[in-house]
Coordinates of C-alpha atoms in Angstrom, one line a residue:
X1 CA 33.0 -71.1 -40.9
X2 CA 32.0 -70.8 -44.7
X3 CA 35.0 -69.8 -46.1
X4 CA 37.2 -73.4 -45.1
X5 CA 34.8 -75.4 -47.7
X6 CA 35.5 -73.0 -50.1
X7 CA 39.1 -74.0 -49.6
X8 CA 38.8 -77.6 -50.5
X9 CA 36.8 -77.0 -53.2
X10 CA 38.5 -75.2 -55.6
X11 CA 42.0 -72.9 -55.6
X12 CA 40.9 -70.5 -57.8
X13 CA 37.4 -69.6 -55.9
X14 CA 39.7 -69.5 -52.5
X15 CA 42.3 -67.1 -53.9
X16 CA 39.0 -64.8 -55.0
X17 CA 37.7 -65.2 -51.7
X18 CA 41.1 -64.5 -49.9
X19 CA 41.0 -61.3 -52.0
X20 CA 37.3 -60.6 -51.0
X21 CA 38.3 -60.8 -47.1
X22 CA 41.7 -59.4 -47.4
X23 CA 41.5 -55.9 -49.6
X24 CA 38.8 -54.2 -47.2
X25 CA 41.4 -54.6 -44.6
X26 CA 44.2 -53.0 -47.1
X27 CA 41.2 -50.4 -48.4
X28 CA 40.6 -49.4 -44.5
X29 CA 44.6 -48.8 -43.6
X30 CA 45.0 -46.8 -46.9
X31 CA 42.1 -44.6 -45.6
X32 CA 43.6 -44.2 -42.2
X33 CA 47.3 -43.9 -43.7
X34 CA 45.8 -40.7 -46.3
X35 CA 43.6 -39.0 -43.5
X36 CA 44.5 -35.8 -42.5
X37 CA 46.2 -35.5 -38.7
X38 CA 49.2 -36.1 -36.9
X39 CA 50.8 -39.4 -38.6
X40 CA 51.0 -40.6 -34.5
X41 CA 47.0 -40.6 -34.9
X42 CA 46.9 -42.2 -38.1
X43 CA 49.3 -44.7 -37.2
X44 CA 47.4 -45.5 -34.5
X45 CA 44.3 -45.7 -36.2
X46 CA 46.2 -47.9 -38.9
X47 CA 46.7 -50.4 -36.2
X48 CA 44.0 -50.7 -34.7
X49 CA 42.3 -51.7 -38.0
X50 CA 45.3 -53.9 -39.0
X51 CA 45.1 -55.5 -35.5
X52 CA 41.2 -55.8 -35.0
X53 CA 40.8 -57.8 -38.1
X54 CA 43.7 -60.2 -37.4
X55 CA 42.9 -60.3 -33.6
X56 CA 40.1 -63.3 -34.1
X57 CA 37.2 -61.9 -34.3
X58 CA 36.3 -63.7 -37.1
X59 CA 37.3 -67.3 -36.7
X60 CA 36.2 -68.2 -40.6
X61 CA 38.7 -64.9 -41.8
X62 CA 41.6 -66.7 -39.2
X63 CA 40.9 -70.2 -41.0
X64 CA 41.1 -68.6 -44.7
X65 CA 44.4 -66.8 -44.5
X66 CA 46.1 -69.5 -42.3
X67 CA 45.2 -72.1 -44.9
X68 CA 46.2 -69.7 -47.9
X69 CA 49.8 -69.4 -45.8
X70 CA 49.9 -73.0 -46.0
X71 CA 49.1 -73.7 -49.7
X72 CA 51.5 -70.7 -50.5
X73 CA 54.7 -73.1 -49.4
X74 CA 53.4 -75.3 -52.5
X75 CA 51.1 -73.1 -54.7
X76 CA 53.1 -70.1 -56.6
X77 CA 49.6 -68.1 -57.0
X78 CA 48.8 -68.1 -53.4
X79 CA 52.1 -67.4 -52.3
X80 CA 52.4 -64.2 -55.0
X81 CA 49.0 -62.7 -53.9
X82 CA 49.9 -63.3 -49.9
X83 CA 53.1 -61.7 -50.6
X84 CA 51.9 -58.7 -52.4
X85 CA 48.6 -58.4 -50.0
X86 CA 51.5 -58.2 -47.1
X87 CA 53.6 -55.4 -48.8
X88 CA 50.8 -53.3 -49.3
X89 CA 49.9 -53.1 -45.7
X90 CA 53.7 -52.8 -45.2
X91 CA 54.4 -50.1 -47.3
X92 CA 51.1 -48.3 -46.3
X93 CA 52.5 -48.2 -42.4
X94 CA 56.0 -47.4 -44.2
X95 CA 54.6 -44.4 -45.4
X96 CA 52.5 -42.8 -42.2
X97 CA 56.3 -44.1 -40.3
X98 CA 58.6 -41.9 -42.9
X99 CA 56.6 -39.1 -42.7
X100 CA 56.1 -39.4 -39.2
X101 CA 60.3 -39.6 -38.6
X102 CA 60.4 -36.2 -41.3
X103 CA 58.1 -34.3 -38.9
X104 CA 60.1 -35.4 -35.8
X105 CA 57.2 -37.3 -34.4
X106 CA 58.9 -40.5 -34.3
X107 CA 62.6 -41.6 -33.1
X108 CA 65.3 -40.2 -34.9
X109 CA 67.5 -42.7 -37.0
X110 CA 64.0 -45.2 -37.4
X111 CA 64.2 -47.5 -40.1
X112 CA 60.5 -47.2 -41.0
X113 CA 60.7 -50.0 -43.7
X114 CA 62.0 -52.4 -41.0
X115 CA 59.7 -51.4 -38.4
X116 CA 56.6 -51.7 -40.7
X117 CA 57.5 -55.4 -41.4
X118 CA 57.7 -55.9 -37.8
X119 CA 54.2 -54.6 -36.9
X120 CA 52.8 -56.5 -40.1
X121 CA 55.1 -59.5 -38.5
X122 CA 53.2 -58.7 -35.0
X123 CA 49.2 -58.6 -36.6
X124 CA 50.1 -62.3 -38.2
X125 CA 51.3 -63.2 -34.7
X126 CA 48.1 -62.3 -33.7
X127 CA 46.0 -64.0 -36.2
X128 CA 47.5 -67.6 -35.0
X129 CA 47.3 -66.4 -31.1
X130 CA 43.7 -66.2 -32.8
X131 CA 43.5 -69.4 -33.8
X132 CA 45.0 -70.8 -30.5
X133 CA 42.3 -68.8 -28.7
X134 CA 44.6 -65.9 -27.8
X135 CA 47.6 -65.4 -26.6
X136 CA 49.6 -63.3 -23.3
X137 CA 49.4 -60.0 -24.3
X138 CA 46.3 -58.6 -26.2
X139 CA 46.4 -57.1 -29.6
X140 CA 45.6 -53.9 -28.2
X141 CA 48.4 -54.0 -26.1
X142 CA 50.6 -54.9 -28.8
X143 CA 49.6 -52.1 -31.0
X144 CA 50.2 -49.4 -28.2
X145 CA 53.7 -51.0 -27.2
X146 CA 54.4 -50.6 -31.0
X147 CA 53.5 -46.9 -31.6
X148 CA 55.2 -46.4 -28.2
X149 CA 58.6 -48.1 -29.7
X150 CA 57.8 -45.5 -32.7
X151 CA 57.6 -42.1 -31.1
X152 CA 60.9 -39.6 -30.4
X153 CA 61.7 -40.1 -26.8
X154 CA 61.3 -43.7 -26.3

């Protein structure tokens, strides 16, 4: 795990390194939320990025933003870049969610802001089941339970 050293060395390097591992992820749902298609797809597809990296399959990444969480509660940089890192995968799913309930696609009355901090709320989840060395239900079952929740008719 190279990126834990990097940690306890110094707060500056770590936030640039948090950055590093973090905006691909935030890059990749962007993509998915601004491809063309059905925003069910791209939803989808959103997820399964957004779960597949905080599902544990990187052990160093899982280390790295579970220690940033914990120097946030004391350090004011870590805790504004976390927080803005979140909303941007929050309002990305936000947007594929609102257009989604304009078409009819999803359930009628959704509150797509409330919903995308829920399946942002459910990745983290899975990042610590990650750390724990998983959890009950898989992330993939997670993610299609959530798009399920989304759609008109469920």
């Amino acid at each position: 795990m190279p990126e834990v050293p990097a940690l306890l060395e110094s707060p500056g390097a770590a936030l640039e390194l948090l950055d590093k591992r973090i905006e691909p992820i935030v890059e990749a749902v962007a993509r998915a939320a601004r491809d063309a298609g059905s925003p069910a797809v791209r939803l989808e597809r959103a997820l399964e990025i957004l779960f597949g990296a905080y599902s544990g399959s990187d052990p160093g990444f899982s280390a790295l933003l579970l220690e940033g969480w914990v120097r946030a509660q004391r350090d004011k940089q870590y805790r504004l870049r976390l927080a803005w890192q979140r909303e941007q995968l929050r309002l990305l799913l936000q947007d594929i969610l609102a257009e989604g309930a304009v078409r009819g696609l999803f359930r009628s009355g959704l509150d797509t802001g409330a919903v995308a901090a829920v399946i942002v709320g459910a990745a983290e989840g899975c990042l610590l089941q990650a750390a724990m060395q998983g959890g009950a239900v898989s992330p993939a079952e997670l993610s299609r339970a959530l798009v399920a929740l989304t759609l008109r008719g469920a």
